[in-house]
Structure formats: C-alpha cells, structure tokens
CSV table of C-alpha atoms and ligand atoms in Angstrom, one decimal:
chain,number,residue,atom,x,y,z
D,580,MET,CA,21.2,-62.0,-157.2
D,581,THR,CA,19.2,-61.1,-154.1
D,582,TYR,CA,15.6,-60.0,-154.7
D,583,GLY,CA,15.7,-57.9,-151.5
D,584,VAL,CA,15.8,-60.9,-149.2
D,585,SER,CA,19.2,-62.3,-148.0
D,586,GLN,CA,19.9,-65.9,-148.0
D,587,GLU,CA,19.9,-66.0,-144.1
D,588,THR,CA,16.4,-64.4,-144.0
D,589,ALA,CA,15.0,-66.7,-146.5
D,590,LYS,CA,15.9,-69.8,-144.4
D,591,ARG,CA,14.2,-68.3,-141.3
D,592,PRO,CA,11.0,-70.0,-140.2
D,593,LYS,CA,7.9,-68.0,-139.9
D,594,ASN,CA,6.1,-70.2,-137.4
D,595,ILE,CA,7.3,-72.5,-134.6
D,596,ILE,CA,5.5,-75.5,-133.2
D,597,PHE,CA,7.4,-76.7,-129.9
D,598,MET,CA,6.3,-79.9,-128.6
D,599,VAL,CA,7.1,-81.4,-125.1
D,600,GLY,CA,6.6,-85.1,-124.2
D,601,ASP,CA,6.7,-84.6,-120.5
D,602,GLY,CA,8.8,-87.6,-119.1
D,603,MET,CA,9.7,-88.9,-122.6
D,604,GLY,CA,13.2,-90.4,-122.7
D,605,LEU,CA,14.7,-92.5,-125.2
D,606,GLY,CA,13.3,-95.6,-123.5
D,607,GLN,CA,9.7,-94.4,-123.8
D,608,ILE,CA,10.4,-93.5,-127.5
D,609,THR,CA,11.7,-96.8,-128.3
D,610,ALA,CA,9.1,-98.8,-126.5
D,611,SER,CA,6.5,-96.8,-128.4
D,612,MET,CA,8.2,-97.7,-131.7
D,613,TYR,CA,8.1,-101.4,-130.8
D,614,ALA,CA,4.7,-101.2,-129.7
D,615,GLN,CA,3.9,-99.8,-133.1
D,616,ARG,CA,5.6,-102.7,-134.7
D,617,ASN,CA,8.8,-100.7,-135.6
D,618,LYS,CA,7.0,-97.6,-136.6
D,619,THR,CA,7.8,-94.3,-135.2
D,620,VAL,CA,6.9,-90.6,-136.1
D,621,PHE,CA,10.4,-89.6,-135.1
D,622,ASP,CA,12.1,-91.0,-138.1
D,623,ARG,CA,10.5,-88.2,-140.0
D,624,PHE,CA,12.9,-85.6,-138.5
D,625,PRO,CA,16.0,-84.9,-140.4
D,626,VAL,CA,17.9,-83.7,-137.2
D,627,THR,CA,18.3,-84.9,-133.8
D,628,GLY,CA,20.2,-83.8,-130.9
D,629,LEU,CA,20.7,-84.7,-127.1
D,630,MET,CA,20.4,-82.3,-124.1
D,631,THR,CA,21.4,-82.3,-120.5
D,632,THR,CA,18.6,-81.3,-118.1
D,633,GLN,CA,19.8,-80.7,-114.6
D,634,SER,CA,18.3,-77.6,-112.7
D,635,SER,CA,20.0,-75.0,-110.6
D,636,ASN,CA,19.9,-76.9,-107.5
D,637,HIS,CA,19.4,-80.6,-108.5
D,638,LEU,CA,20.9,-82.9,-111.0
D,639,ILE,CA,17.3,-84.3,-111.6
D,640,THR,CA,15.1,-81.6,-112.7
D,641,ASP,CA,11.3,-81.2,-112.1
D,642,SER,CA,9.1,-80.1,-114.9
D,643,GLY,CA,8.9,-76.4,-113.8
D,644,ALA,CA,12.6,-75.9,-113.9
D,645,GLY,CA,13.0,-78.1,-117.0
D,646,ALA,CA,10.3,-76.0,-119.0
D,647,THR,CA,11.7,-72.6,-117.7
D,648,ALA,CA,15.1,-73.6,-119.0
D,649,PHE,CA,13.8,-73.9,-122.5
D,650,SER,CA,11.2,-71.1,-122.4
D,651,CYS,CA,13.4,-68.7,-120.8
D,652,GLY,CA,17.0,-69.9,-121.3
D,653,CYS,CA,17.9,-69.9,-117.7
D,654,LYS,CA,18.7,-72.4,-115.2
D,655,THR,CA,16.5,-72.3,-112.2
D,656,PHE,CA,15.5,-74.2,-109.1
D,657,ASN,CA,13.0,-77.1,-109.0
D,658,GLY,CA,9.4,-75.9,-108.7
D,659,ALA,CA,10.2,-72.6,-110.5
D,660,ILE,CA,7.7,-71.3,-113.1
D,661,GLY,CA,9.0,-68.7,-115.5
D,662,VAL,CA,11.5,-67.1,-112.9
D,663,ASN,CA,15.2,-67.5,-112.7
D,664,ALA,CA,17.3,-68.8,-109.8
D,665,LYS,CA,16.9,-65.4,-108.0
D,666,LYS,CA,13.1,-65.6,-108.4
D,667,HIS,CA,13.2,-62.9,-110.9
D,668,PRO,CA,10.7,-63.1,-113.9
D,669,CYS,CA,12.2,-64.2,-117.1
D,670,PRO,CA,10.9,-63.3,-120.5
D,671,THR,CA,9.6,-66.5,-122.4
D,672,LEU,CA,9.7,-67.5,-125.9
D,673,LEU,CA,5.9,-67.4,-126.1
D,674,GLU,CA,5.8,-63.7,-124.6
D,675,THR,CA,8.7,-62.7,-127.1
D,676,ALA,CA,6.7,-64.1,-130.1
D,677,ASP,CA,3.5,-62.3,-128.8
D,678,SER,CA,5.3,-59.0,-128.4
D,679,LEU,CA,6.6,-59.3,-132.1
D,680,GLY,CA,2.9,-59.7,-133.1
D,681,MET,CA,2.9,-63.5,-133.7
D,682,ALA,CA,-0.2,-65.4,-132.8
D,683,THR,CA,0.3,-67.9,-129.9
D,684,GLY,CA,-1.3,-71.1,-128.7
D,685,ILE,CA,-1.0,-73.8,-126.1
D,686,VAL,CA,-2.6,-77.3,-126.1
D,687,VAL,CA,-1.8,-79.8,-123.5
D,688,THR,CA,-3.5,-82.8,-121.8
D,689,CYS,CA,-3.0,-81.5,-118.2
D,690,SER,CA,-4.5,-78.5,-116.4
D,691,ILE,CA,-3.5,-75.4,-118.4
D,692,THR,CA,-2.1,-74.1,-115.2
D,693,HIS,CA,0.3,-77.3,-114.8
D,694,ALA,CA,4.2,-76.7,-114.7
D,695,THR,CA,5.1,-77.1,-118.3
D,696,PRO,CA,2.6,-74.9,-120.1
D,697,ALA,CA,2.6,-72.4,-117.1
D,698,SER,CA,6.3,-72.0,-117.8
D,699,PHE,CA,5.6,-70.1,-121.0
D,700,TYR,CA,3.2,-67.6,-119.9
D,701,ALA,CA,3.5,-67.2,-115.8
D,702,HIS,CA,6.2,-66.2,-113.5
D,703,VAL,CA,5.7,-67.7,-110.0
D,704,PRO,CA,8.3,-69.1,-107.8
D,705,GLU,CA,6.2,-72.1,-106.8
D,706,ARG,CA,4.4,-74.4,-109.3
D,707,ALA,CA,1.6,-75.4,-106.8
D,708,SER,CA,0.3,-71.7,-107.0
D,709,MET,CA,-2.3,-72.8,-109.6
D,710,GLU,CA,-4.8,-70.0,-108.9
D,711,GLU,CA,-2.1,-67.4,-109.2
D,712,ILE,CA,-0.9,-69.0,-112.4
D,713,ALA,CA,-4.3,-68.8,-113.8
D,714,VAL,CA,-4.4,-65.1,-113.4
D,715,TRP,CA,-1.4,-64.8,-116.0
D,716,LEU,CA,-3.7,-66.3,-118.6
D,717,VAL,CA,-6.3,-63.5,-118.4
D,718,GLN,CA,-3.5,-60.7,-119.0
D,719,ASN,CA,-1.6,-62.7,-121.5
D,720,ARG,CA,-4.3,-63.2,-124.1
D,721,ILE,CA,-3.0,-66.3,-125.8
D,722,ASP,CA,-4.9,-66.9,-129.0
D,723,PHE,CA,-5.7,-70.7,-128.6
D,724,LEU,CA,-5.8,-72.4,-125.3
D,725,ILE,CA,-6.8,-76.1,-124.5
D,726,GLY,CA,-6.2,-77.8,-121.3
D,727,GLY,CA,-8.0,-78.9,-118.0
D,728,GLY,CA,-7.9,-77.2,-114.6
D,729,GLY,CA,-11.3,-75.2,-114.7
D,730,LYS,CA,-11.5,-75.0,-111.0
D,731,TYR,CA,-8.5,-72.8,-110.9
D,732,PHE,CA,-10.6,-70.2,-113.0
D,733,ASN,CA,-14.0,-70.4,-111.6
D,734,LYS,CA,-13.9,-72.1,-108.2
D,735,ARG,CA,-11.3,-70.2,-106.7
D,736,THR,CA,-10.4,-70.5,-102.9
D,737,LYS,CA,-8.2,-67.5,-102.4
D,738,ASP,CA,-10.2,-64.8,-104.1
D,739,LYS,CA,-13.7,-64.6,-105.4
D,740,ARG,CA,-12.9,-63.8,-108.9
D,741,ASN,CA,-14.4,-65.6,-111.9
D,742,LEU,CA,-11.5,-65.7,-114.4
D,743,VAL,CA,-13.7,-67.4,-117.2
D,744,GLN,CA,-16.2,-64.4,-116.8
D,745,GLU,CA,-13.4,-62.0,-116.9
D,746,MET,CA,-11.7,-63.6,-120.0
D,747,GLU,CA,-15.0,-63.6,-121.7
D,748,LYS,CA,-15.3,-59.9,-120.9
D,749,THR,CA,-11.9,-59.4,-122.5
D,750,GLY,CA,-13.1,-61.1,-125.8
D,751,TYR,CA,-12.4,-64.8,-125.2
D,752,GLN,CA,-14.7,-67.4,-126.7
D,753,VAL,CA,-14.7,-70.0,-123.9
D,754,SER,CA,-16.0,-73.6,-124.2
D,755,THR,CA,-16.5,-75.8,-121.2
D,756,ASN,CA,-17.5,-79.0,-123.1
D,757,ARG,CA,-16.3,-82.1,-121.3
D,758,TYR,CA,-13.2,-83.6,-122.5
D,759,ASP,CA,-14.8,-86.3,-124.6
D,760,SER,CA,-17.0,-83.8,-126.5
D,761,ILE,CA,-14.7,-81.8,-128.8
D,762,PRO,CA,-16.4,-78.3,-129.3
D,763,LYS,CA,-16.7,-76.8,-132.7
D,764,ILE,CA,-13.9,-74.3,-133.3
D,765,PRO,CA,-15.3,-70.9,-133.5
D,766,GLY,CA,-14.3,-68.0,-135.9
D,767,THR,CA,-10.9,-66.6,-135.5
D,768,GLU,CA,-11.8,-63.0,-135.0
D,769,ARG,CA,-11.5,-63.5,-131.1
D,770,PRO,CA,-9.2,-65.8,-129.1
D,771,PHE,CA,-10.6,-69.2,-128.1
D,772,PHE,CA,-10.2,-71.3,-124.8
D,773,TRP,CA,-11.5,-74.8,-124.3
D,774,ILE,CA,-11.4,-75.9,-120.6
D,775,THR,CA,-11.5,-79.5,-120.9
D,776,SER,CA,-12.4,-80.5,-117.4
D,777,GLU,CA,-12.5,-79.0,-113.8
D,778,GLU,CA,-9.6,-81.1,-112.7
D,779,GLU,CA,-6.9,-82.8,-114.8
D,780,PRO,CA,-8.2,-84.3,-118.0
D,781,PRO,CA,-8.1,-88.3,-117.9
D,782,SER,CA,-5.6,-90.5,-119.6
D,783,VAL,CA,-6.1,-91.8,-123.1
D,784,LEU,CA,-7.0,-95.1,-121.8
D,785,LYS,CA,-9.9,-93.3,-119.8
D,786,GLY,CA,-11.3,-91.6,-122.7
D,787,ARG,CA,-9.2,-88.6,-123.7
D,788,THR,CA,-8.7,-88.2,-127.4
D,789,PHE,CA,-8.4,-84.5,-128.2
D,790,LEU,CA,-4.8,-84.0,-128.5
D,791,PRO,CA,-4.1,-85.0,-132.2
D,792,GLU,CA,-7.2,-83.3,-133.5
D,793,MET,CA,-6.6,-80.1,-131.3
D,794,THR,CA,-2.9,-79.8,-132.4
D,795,GLN,CA,-4.2,-79.8,-135.9
D,796,LYS,CA,-7.1,-77.4,-135.3
D,797,GLY,CA,-5.0,-75.2,-133.1
D,798,ILE,CA,-2.6,-74.7,-135.8
D,799,SER,CA,-5.2,-73.9,-138.4
D,800,PHE,CA,-7.0,-71.6,-135.9
D,801,ILE,CA,-3.9,-69.4,-135.1
D,802,GLN,CA,-2.7,-69.5,-138.7
D,803,LYS,CA,-5.8,-67.9,-139.7
D,804,ARG,CA,-5.9,-65.6,-136.6
D,805,ASP,CA,-2.7,-63.7,-137.8
D,806,ASN,CA,-1.1,-65.1,-141.0
D,807,SER,CA,1.2,-62.1,-141.4
D,808,ARG,CA,3.7,-62.4,-138.6
D,809,GLY,CA,3.4,-66.2,-138.1
D,810,PHE,CA,2.7,-68.2,-134.9
D,811,PHE,CA,4.3,-69.8,-131.9
D,812,MET,CA,2.5,-72.9,-130.8
D,813,VAL,CA,3.2,-75.1,-127.6
D,814,VAL,CA,1.8,-78.8,-127.6
D,815,GLU,CA,2.5,-81.1,-124.7
D,816,GLY,CA,1.8,-84.8,-124.2
D,817,SER,CA,1.5,-84.2,-120.5
D,818,GLN,CA,0.7,-87.6,-119.2
D,819,ILE,CA,3.6,-89.6,-120.4
D,820,ASP,CA,5.2,-88.3,-117.2
D,821,TRP,CA,2.3,-89.4,-115.1
D,822,ALA,CA,2.3,-92.9,-116.5
D,823,GLY,CA,6.0,-93.1,-115.7
D,824,HIS,CA,5.4,-91.9,-112.2
D,825,SER,CA,2.9,-94.7,-111.6
D,826,ASN,CA,5.0,-97.2,-113.4
D,827,ASP,CA,2.1,-98.0,-115.7
D,828,LYS,CA,3.2,-99.4,-118.9
D,829,LEU,CA,-0.1,-99.7,-120.8
D,830,THR,CA,-1.0,-96.0,-120.1
D,831,LEU,CA,2.6,-95.1,-121.2
D,832,ILE,CA,2.2,-96.7,-124.4
D,833,ALA,CA,-1.2,-95.2,-125.1
D,834,GLU,CA,0.1,-91.7,-124.2
D,835,MET,CA,3.1,-92.0,-126.4
D,836,ALA,CA,1.0,-93.3,-129.2
D,837,ASP,CA,-1.4,-90.1,-128.7
D,838,PHE,CA,1.5,-87.7,-128.5
D,839,GLU,CA,3.1,-89.4,-131.6
D,840,LYS,CA,-0.2,-88.7,-133.5
D,841,ALA,CA,0.0,-85.1,-132.5
D,842,ILE,CA,3.5,-84.8,-133.8
D,843,ALA,CA,2.4,-86.4,-137.1
D,844,ASN,CA,-0.3,-83.7,-137.5
D,845,ALA,CA,2.3,-80.9,-136.8
D,846,LEU,CA,4.7,-82.3,-139.3
D,847,ASP,CA,2.2,-82.8,-142.0
D,848,PHE,CA,1.3,-79.1,-141.5
D,849,ALA,CA,4.9,-78.2,-141.6
D,850,LYS,CA,5.5,-80.2,-144.7
D,851,LYS,CA,2.9,-78.3,-146.6
D,852,ASP,CA,3.6,-75.0,-145.1
D,853,GLY,CA,7.3,-75.1,-145.7
D,854,GLU,CA,7.9,-72.2,-143.3
D,855,THR,CA,7.5,-73.9,-140.0
D,856,LEU,CA,10.1,-75.0,-137.5
D,857,VAL,CA,8.8,-78.0,-135.4
D,858,VAL,CA,10.8,-78.8,-132.3
D,859,VAL,CA,10.1,-81.8,-130.2
D,860,THR,CA,11.7,-82.7,-126.9
D,861,ALA,CA,11.0,-83.5,-123.3
D,862,ASP,CA,11.8,-81.9,-119.9
D,863,HIS,CA,13.2,-85.2,-118.4
D,864,GLU,CA,12.8,-88.7,-118.3
D,865,THR,CA,10.4,-90.4,-115.8
D,866,GLY,CA,10.5,-93.9,-114.3
D,867,GLY,CA,13.9,-94.9,-115.4
D,868,MET,CA,12.4,-97.1,-117.8
D,869,SER,CA,13.9,-100.0,-119.7
D,870,ILE,CA,13.0,-102.8,-122.2
D,871,LEU,CA,14.0,-106.0,-120.6
D,872,GLN,CA,15.4,-109.2,-122.1
D,873,GLY,CA,12.6,-111.7,-123.4
D,874,SER,CA,10.7,-108.7,-125.0
D,875,ASN,CA,9.5,-109.1,-128.5
D,876,LEU,CA,7.2,-106.9,-130.7
D,877,ASP,CA,4.0,-108.7,-129.4
D,878,SER,CA,5.0,-108.4,-125.8
D,879,LEU,CA,7.3,-105.8,-124.3
D,880,ASP,CA,8.7,-106.3,-120.8
D,881,LEU,CA,8.9,-102.7,-119.5
D,882,LYS,CA,10.6,-102.3,-116.1
D,883,PHE,CA,10.8,-99.1,-114.2
D,884,THR,CA,13.8,-98.3,-111.8
D,885,SER,CA,12.2,-95.3,-110.2
D,886,LYS,CA,8.7,-93.6,-109.4
D,887,GLY,CA,10.5,-90.3,-110.2
D,888,HIS,CA,12.4,-88.4,-112.8
D,889,THR,CA,15.9,-89.3,-113.9
D,890,ALA,CA,18.9,-87.4,-115.2
D,891,SER,CA,19.6,-89.2,-118.5
D,892,MET,CA,20.0,-86.9,-121.5
D,893,ILE,CA,17.0,-86.1,-123.4
D,894,PRO,CA,16.5,-86.4,-127.3
D,895,VAL,CA,15.5,-83.3,-129.3
D,896,PHE,CA,14.1,-83.7,-132.8
D,897,ALA,CA,13.8,-80.8,-135.3
D,898,TYR,CA,12.2,-80.4,-138.7
D,899,GLY,CA,11.9,-77.3,-141.1
D,900,PRO,CA,13.7,-74.1,-141.6
D,901,GLY,CA,16.3,-73.7,-138.7
D,902,ALA,CA,16.3,-77.3,-137.7
D,903,ASP,CA,20.2,-77.5,-138.3
D,904,PHE,CA,20.6,-75.7,-135.1
D,905,PHE,CA,19.4,-78.4,-133.1
D,906,ASN,CA,22.2,-80.9,-134.0
D,907,GLY,CA,24.6,-82.2,-131.4
D,908,ILE,CA,24.8,-82.3,-127.7
D,909,TYR,CA,24.0,-79.2,-125.6
D,910,ASP,CA,22.0,-78.0,-122.5
D,911,ASN,CA,18.2,-77.6,-122.2
D,912,THR,CA,18.8,-73.8,-121.8
D,913,ASP,CA,20.3,-73.8,-125.4
D,914,ILE,CA,16.9,-74.7,-126.9
D,915,PHE,CA,15.8,-71.0,-126.1
D,916,TYR,CA,18.9,-69.6,-127.7
D,917,LYS,CA,18.7,-71.9,-130.8
D,918,ILE,CA,15.1,-70.9,-131.5
D,919,LYS,CA,15.9,-67.2,-131.1
D,920,LYS,CA,18.8,-67.7,-133.5
D,921,ALA,CA,16.7,-69.6,-135.9
D,922,MET,CA,13.9,-66.9,-135.9
D,923,GLY,CA,16.5,-64.0,-136.1
D,924,TRP,CA,15.5,-62.5,-132.8
D,925,ASN,CA,18.0,-60.6,-131.0
W,1436,MG,MG1,4.1,-81.3,-118.1
W,1437,ZN,ZN1,6.9,-85.6,-113.3
C-alpha cells in the first residue's frame, strides 16, 4: 500500500543541521568526554563514520579547503573558499538548499566571514579576503546569521560601502549587541543578522556563551521562516581549532563543552521533529593532541605535538533520516554527495 509517497521519499529528511567542530579530532572528543566524567553527547548518535581530509595540494588541509570539500564536494587547494582547484566557483550545499526554497542559517563563534562559514556562501580563491567574502552575504540573503567580524561590513578599508546599511535596505534585521548581550530574536518575516563583535568573538573562558542558545533559537527561527520546504543550518564550534593552535587545554575543554551543548540542542530538536538529519564532523584535527599516561578523570594530562593541523582521519556522526549514508570510511568530499543523496537532490 503506498499512499502516494514511496518508501524512499518517506525516509528523506526535510531539514539538515550540519555542525562543524573546527579542529575537533578524536583526541578532543575523548578529552571532552573524560572532562565531563565519561559523559559525551556523541553517544546519542546511532551512526558514526571516519573521513580522510587531505586537500588538493597538501596532505594536511586548512579550514578553507576542508570546508569547501564538504560544502561543494570538490578537492581544492589550502586557502580556497568555495572554489575548485582551478579557482572556479563551485555551488555549495547551502546555495542548493536556498535555490530549492529551503530556509538557511549560519551560526558560528568566529567572524561570519571566516573560512568555515564562508565556504558555504562565498567563492574566493583566498580566505584572507574577508571584505570580499562579506559582500557575498549581501547578495545571498541567508535567513539567520550569527557571528563576529563586524568591521568587514562597516569599517571597510578597500571601499567605502557600509554593508550593514545595505543589508538593512534589503530587509535584514541587524543587531550589533555585544557578544555577551544576547539580543531578543525578532519576528521571522524578515531575515536576521546578529553581528556579535567587530573582531572575532572571545573564547568561552573570556565570556562568550551564545552558541548553544543561538543554535536552538536559530533552528526555531528558520523553521518558522519557511516551514514548507525545510531548512539547512550550519553551526560551527569555531574556536576548538584556535585552542589547538595555542595548545591551550583549558580553553579546548571549554570550547568542546560549549559545542557539545549546541549539539545537544540540535539533537533535542531533531528528536522531536523526526524529519531532521543532523551531521556533526570537523574539517581536520588541530594540535596533534593526546591524553597521556597518568591522566585520570580529575586531572587530564593533555599534550600537543603541533601548533598546526594534523592529517588524522576525522569522525563523522549522523542522526535522523538519511543517517545511514554516513556509515563507514570515506573522503571529506563524500559528505557533499551523501547529503545530496539523503535529500534526494540530483
Ligand atoms: Mg573554522
Ligand atoms: Zn586551524
């Protein structure tokens, strides 16, 4: 008996929440679990996989090539944002979702123009071109945006444009509340952009708390904004990577706990909703971190072997309809194809 909907279609997710812990390898996940006395949000995922992360020109990827691999499905060179190895723009998952009438959102704890989020909406060959990346947000009209980097919008050095005003003119509701003063989320009739800071938002230990709450509020905002075609939401725990670069174990544990709370909120929504695929992964590991002998649950001896990224395989966690596609060992570019397959996009 079919009721007009095939079994295949019935199993498809309507919404996607794609979450990136920048620099989050298995060591970071394990250390966070021990720091929470053997508790981890990752045990709520029924499906896990592992992926390789090398870029087109280096065994060890950067965040631009790493995010472009899963947002566009192509290998590219380190530093690239939404362009392939020949520097040609490649369509991203978020752009595809938008073109299909889905609502879109990005919530990050770095500048909104930083490599990971930028790889979902911008197409530039050099990740440092932050002012150029910001312009892509004016034309893309993403429904819900949260992150820092205000200066790339209204204190531009290369042109005199004020992108905040331009975005307000096209209908955006913009808040410039400081990162520690979470704004009231406005009505959903117009898109919303909270610029949390002029520069990068601070770490959790220095007073940033918005990620878990804004993950939850962002989901509810974009769900209300267009409930018929579903939504595509990107959430990044951006500063796990920075803690790895600075070999700072206390910051690392705090950033992991913050990202895990955001994941828990996404899973709580997905569980109630029943039509949402949640995928959590990382672009690469940072710091070559390990947990040394002599560690116990009260005191972890974490050591770093690097100030940079490493090439170890990266875990992938999936929950909800379509999760089964993420089982096994594959390449970071396969994430793109797996999401397309799960969604039934051609
Ligand atoms: Mg990042
Ligand atoms: Zn990094």
